[in-house]
Short mmCIF file of C-alpha atoms in Angstrom, two decimals:
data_model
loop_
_atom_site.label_atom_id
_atom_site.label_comp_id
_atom_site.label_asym_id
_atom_site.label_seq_id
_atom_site.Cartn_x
_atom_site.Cartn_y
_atom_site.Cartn_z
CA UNK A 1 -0.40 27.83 58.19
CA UNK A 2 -2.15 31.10 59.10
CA UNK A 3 -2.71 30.15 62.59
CA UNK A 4 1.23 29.10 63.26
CA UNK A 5 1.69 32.42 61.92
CA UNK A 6 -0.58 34.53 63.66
CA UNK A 7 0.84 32.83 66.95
CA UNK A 8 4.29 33.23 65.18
CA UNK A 9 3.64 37.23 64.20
CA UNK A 10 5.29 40.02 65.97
CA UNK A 11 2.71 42.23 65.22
CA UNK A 12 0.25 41.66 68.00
CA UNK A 13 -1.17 44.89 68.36
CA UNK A 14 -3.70 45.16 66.32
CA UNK A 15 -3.34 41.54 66.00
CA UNK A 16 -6.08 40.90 63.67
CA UNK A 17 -4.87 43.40 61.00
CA UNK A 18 -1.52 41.92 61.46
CA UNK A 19 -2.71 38.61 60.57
CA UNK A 20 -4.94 39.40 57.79
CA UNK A 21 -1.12 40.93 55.88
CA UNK A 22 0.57 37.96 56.56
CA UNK A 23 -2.71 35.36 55.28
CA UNK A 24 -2.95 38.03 51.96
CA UNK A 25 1.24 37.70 51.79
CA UNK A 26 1.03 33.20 52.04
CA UNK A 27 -1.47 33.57 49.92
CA UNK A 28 -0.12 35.39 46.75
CA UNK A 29 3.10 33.45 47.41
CA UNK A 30 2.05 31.09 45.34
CA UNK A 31 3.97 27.78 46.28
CA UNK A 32 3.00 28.05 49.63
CA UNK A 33 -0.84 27.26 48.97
CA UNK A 34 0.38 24.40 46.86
CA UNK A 35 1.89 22.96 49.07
CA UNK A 36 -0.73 23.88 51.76
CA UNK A 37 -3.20 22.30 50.06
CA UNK A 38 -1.03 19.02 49.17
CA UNK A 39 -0.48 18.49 52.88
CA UNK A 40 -4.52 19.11 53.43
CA UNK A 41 -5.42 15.77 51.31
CA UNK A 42 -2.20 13.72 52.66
CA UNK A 43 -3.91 10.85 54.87
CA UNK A 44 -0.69 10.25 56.72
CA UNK A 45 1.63 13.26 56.81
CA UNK A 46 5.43 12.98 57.65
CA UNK A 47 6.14 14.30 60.70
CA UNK A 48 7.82 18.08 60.46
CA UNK A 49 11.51 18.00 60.39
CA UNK A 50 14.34 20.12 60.44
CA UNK A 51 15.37 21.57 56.86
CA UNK A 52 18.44 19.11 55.84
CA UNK A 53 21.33 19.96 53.45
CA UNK A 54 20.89 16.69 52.44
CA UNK A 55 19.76 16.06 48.99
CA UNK A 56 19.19 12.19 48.96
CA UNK A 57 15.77 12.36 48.01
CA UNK A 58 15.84 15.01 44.97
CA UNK A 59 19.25 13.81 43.37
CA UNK A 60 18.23 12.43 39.94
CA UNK A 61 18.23 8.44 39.94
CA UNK A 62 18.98 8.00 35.62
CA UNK A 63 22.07 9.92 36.04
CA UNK A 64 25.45 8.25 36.83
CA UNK A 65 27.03 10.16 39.62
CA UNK A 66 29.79 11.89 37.20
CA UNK A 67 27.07 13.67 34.88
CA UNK A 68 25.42 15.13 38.02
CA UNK A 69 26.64 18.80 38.81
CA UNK A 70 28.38 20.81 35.95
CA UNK A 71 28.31 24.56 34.28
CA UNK A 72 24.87 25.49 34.17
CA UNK A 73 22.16 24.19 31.36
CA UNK A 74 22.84 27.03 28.87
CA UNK A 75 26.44 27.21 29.56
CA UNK A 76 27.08 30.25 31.85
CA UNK A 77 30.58 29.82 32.96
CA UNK A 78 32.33 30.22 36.63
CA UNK A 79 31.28 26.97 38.62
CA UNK A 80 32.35 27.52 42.20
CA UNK A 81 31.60 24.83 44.41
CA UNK A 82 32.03 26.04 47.53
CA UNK A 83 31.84 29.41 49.73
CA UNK A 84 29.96 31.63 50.96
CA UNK A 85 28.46 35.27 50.44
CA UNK A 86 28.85 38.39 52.83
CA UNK A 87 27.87 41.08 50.53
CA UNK A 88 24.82 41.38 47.82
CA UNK A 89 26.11 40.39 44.17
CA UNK A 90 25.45 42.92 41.97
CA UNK A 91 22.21 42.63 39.99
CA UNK A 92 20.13 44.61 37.26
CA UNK A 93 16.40 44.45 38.71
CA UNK A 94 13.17 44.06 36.37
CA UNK A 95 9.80 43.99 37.01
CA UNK A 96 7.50 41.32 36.69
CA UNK A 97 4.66 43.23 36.98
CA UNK A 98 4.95 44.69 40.18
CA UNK A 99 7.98 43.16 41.52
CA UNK A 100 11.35 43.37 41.19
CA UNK A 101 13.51 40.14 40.28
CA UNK A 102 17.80 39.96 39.85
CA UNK A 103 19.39 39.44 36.86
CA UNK A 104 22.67 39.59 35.65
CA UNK A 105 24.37 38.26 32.65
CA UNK A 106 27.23 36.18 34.83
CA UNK A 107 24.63 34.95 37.52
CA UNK A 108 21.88 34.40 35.49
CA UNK A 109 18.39 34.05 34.69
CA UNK A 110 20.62 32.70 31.56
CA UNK A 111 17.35 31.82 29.51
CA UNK A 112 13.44 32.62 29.08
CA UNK A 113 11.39 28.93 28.03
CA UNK A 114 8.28 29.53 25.81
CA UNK A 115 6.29 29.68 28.97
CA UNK A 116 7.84 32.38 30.45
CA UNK A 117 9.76 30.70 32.95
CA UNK A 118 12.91 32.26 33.70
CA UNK A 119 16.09 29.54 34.39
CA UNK A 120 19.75 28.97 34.04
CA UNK A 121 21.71 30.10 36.89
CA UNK A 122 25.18 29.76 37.62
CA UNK A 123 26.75 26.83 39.71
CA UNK A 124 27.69 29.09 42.73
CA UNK A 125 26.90 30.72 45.76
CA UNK A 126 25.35 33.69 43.53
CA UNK A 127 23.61 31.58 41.07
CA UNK A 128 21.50 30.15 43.92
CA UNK A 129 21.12 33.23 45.57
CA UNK A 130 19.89 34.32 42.43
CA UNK A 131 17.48 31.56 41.75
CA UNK A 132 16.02 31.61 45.19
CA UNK A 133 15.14 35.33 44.51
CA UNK A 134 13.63 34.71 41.28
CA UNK A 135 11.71 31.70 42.86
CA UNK A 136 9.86 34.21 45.13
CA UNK A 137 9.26 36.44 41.95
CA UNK A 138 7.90 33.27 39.26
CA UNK A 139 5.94 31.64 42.32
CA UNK A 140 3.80 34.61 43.44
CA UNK A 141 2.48 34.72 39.00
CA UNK A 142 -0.94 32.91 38.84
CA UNK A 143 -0.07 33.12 35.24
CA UNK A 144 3.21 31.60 35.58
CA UNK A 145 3.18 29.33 38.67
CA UNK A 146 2.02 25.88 36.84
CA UNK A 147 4.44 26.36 34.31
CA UNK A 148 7.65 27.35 36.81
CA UNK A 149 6.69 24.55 39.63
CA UNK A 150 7.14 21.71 36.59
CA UNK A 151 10.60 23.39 35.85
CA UNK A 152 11.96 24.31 39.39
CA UNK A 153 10.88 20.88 41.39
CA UNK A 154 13.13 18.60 41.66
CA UNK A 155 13.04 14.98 40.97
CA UNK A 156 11.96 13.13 44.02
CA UNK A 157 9.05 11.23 45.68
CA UNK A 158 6.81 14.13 46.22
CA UNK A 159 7.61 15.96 43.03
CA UNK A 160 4.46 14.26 41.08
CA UNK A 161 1.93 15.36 44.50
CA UNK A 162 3.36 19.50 44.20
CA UNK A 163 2.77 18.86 40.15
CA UNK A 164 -0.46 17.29 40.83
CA UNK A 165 -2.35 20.52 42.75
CA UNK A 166 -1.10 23.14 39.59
CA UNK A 167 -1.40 26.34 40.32
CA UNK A 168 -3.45 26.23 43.35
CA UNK A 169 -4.73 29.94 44.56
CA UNK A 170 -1.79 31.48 44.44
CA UNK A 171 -1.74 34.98 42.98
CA UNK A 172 -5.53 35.68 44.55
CA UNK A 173 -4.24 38.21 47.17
CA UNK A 174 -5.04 41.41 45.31
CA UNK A 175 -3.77 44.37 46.52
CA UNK A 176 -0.66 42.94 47.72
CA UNK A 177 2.56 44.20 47.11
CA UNK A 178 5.88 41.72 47.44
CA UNK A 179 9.26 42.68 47.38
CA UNK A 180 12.66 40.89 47.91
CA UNK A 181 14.80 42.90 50.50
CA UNK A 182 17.84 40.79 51.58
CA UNK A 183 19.16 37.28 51.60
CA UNK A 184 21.00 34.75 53.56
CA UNK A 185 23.12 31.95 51.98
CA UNK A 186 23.01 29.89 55.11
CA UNK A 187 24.73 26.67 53.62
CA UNK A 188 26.56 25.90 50.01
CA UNK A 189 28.72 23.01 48.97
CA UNK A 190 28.11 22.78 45.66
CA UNK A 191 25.52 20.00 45.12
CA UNK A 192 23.22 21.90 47.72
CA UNK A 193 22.18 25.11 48.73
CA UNK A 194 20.05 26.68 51.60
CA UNK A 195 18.94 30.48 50.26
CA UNK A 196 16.82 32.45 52.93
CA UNK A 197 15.04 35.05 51.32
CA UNK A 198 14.00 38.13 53.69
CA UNK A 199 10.47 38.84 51.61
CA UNK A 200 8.44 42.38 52.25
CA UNK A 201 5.08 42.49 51.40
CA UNK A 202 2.30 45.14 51.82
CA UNK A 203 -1.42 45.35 51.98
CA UNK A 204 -3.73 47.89 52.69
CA UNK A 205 -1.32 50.27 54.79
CA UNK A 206 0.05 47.57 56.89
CA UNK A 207 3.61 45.95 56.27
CA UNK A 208 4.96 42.43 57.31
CA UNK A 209 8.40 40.66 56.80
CA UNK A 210 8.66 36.97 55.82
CA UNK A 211 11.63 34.17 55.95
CA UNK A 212 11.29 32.00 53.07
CA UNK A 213 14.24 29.50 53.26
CA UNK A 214 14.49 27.54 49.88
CA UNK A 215 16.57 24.33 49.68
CA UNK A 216 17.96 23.83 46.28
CA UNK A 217 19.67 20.92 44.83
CA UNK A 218 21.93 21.11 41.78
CA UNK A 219 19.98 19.44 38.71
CA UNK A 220 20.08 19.01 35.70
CA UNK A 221 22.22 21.76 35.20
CA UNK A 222 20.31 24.02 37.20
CA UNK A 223 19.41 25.06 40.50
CA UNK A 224 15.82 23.17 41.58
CA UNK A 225 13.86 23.16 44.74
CA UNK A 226 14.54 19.95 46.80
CA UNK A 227 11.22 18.64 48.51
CA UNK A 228 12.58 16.53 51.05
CA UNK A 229 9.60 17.15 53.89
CA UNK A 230 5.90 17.17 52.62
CA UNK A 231 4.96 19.48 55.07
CA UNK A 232 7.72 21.99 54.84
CA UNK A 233 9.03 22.32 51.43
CA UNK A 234 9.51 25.75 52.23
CA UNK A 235 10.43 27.03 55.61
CA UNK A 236 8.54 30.28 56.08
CA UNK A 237 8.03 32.49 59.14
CA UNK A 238 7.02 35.92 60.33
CA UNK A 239 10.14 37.70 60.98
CA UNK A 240 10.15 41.32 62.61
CA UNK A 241 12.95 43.16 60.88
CA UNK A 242 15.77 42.22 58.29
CA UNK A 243 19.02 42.33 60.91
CA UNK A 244 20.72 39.46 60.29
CA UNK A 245 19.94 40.06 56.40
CA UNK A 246 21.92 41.19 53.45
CA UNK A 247 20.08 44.19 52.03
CA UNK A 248 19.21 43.29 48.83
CA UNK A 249 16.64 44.82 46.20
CA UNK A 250 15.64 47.32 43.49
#
């Protein structure tokens, strides 16, 4: 991961300063060293694939197919089911310690569980824009990750291997400060969603921008992450500036 991004980085000169942000960023991201490490101890790992829209493999099996989808879990109303997004929704920020998540009372986080975990966003466009933003927040805890991976994975063949490594190191990257600055909802139909999150992060007077592209699959009432590659549950790269991006942040 940190050499694909060192060769991916922008920021060549100094190169080795430039590398060392974006190694301290993966590494307080917290889902991003589970996974890393998941894919470490995998004998026989898939070969890398394109991310798909296609949620075959997180779709819940016990459900028949007319209980899956619906208002969200704690009943926020407004289920859209398809569309798109060209400006930022507008969101109250809070802090989880350092940084800033979205919330709003018609988008969601709809509900707090007794482990902290913030859930319950609404079925649309903005709900999963809103749940991919909080993802970055809840997965870069070390206090919260363990608890927030068992609510936001989704059901699916490598669900039990993410569960498996906990927590991992995430949250070890001292020092380093993560932000959410813009968004793009690059697919929606309802069922599915592809959220790319345009991350900042900082570390010891050096800045570096990350692409964290989250594929989420409508569960349960909520939205979840949808692990359909192993080895790229996330798509993240190095990116060198947000055009393209919806500016969006506290």
């Amino acid at each position: 991961m940190a050499e694909d991004n060192e060769q991916q980085s922008p920021f060549t000169r100094p190169g080795f300063v430039a590398a060392t942000v974006v190694i301290a960023l993966i590494v307080v991201l917290g889902l991003v060293i589970v996974i890393v490490n998941m894919n470490r101890d995998d004998p026989d790992p898939a070969p890398p694939t394109s991310t798909s829209t296609e949620p075959t493999s997180a779709a819940p099996t016990s459900e028949p197919p007319e209980a899956v989808g619906g208002a969200s879990v704690c009943g926020l109303p407004g289920e859209v089911l398809e569309g798109t997004l060209s400006a930022a929704p507008a969101a109250e920020w809070a802090f989880q310690d350092t940084t800033a998540y979205p919330t709003s009372p018609e988008f969601g986080p709809g509900e707090t569980n007794a482990d902290g975990v913030r859930y319950c966003f609404q079925h649309s466009p903005e709900g999963a824009v809103f749940a991919a933003a909080n993802a970055v927040v809840q997965g870069s805890d070390s206090e919260l990750v363990g608890a927030w991976l068992d609510y936001f994975v989704a059901d699916g063949p490598h669900r039990d291997a993410v569960l498996s490594q906990g927590a991992g190191t995430g949250g070890s990257g001292q020092g380093v400060r993560v932000e959410v600055a813009g968004f793009r909802l690059l697919a929606y139909d309802g069922q599915t969603a592809r959220v790319d999150v345009a991350v900042r992060g900082a570390t010891g007077g050096q800045t570096v921008n990350l692409s964290m592209v989250y594929l989420l699959v409508w569960e349960g009432g909520d939205w979840k992450l949808s692990v359909t590659d192993p080895n790229a549950p996330i798509n993240v790269a190095n990116i060198p500036d947000l055009a393209g991006y919806i500016s969006w942040g506290a």
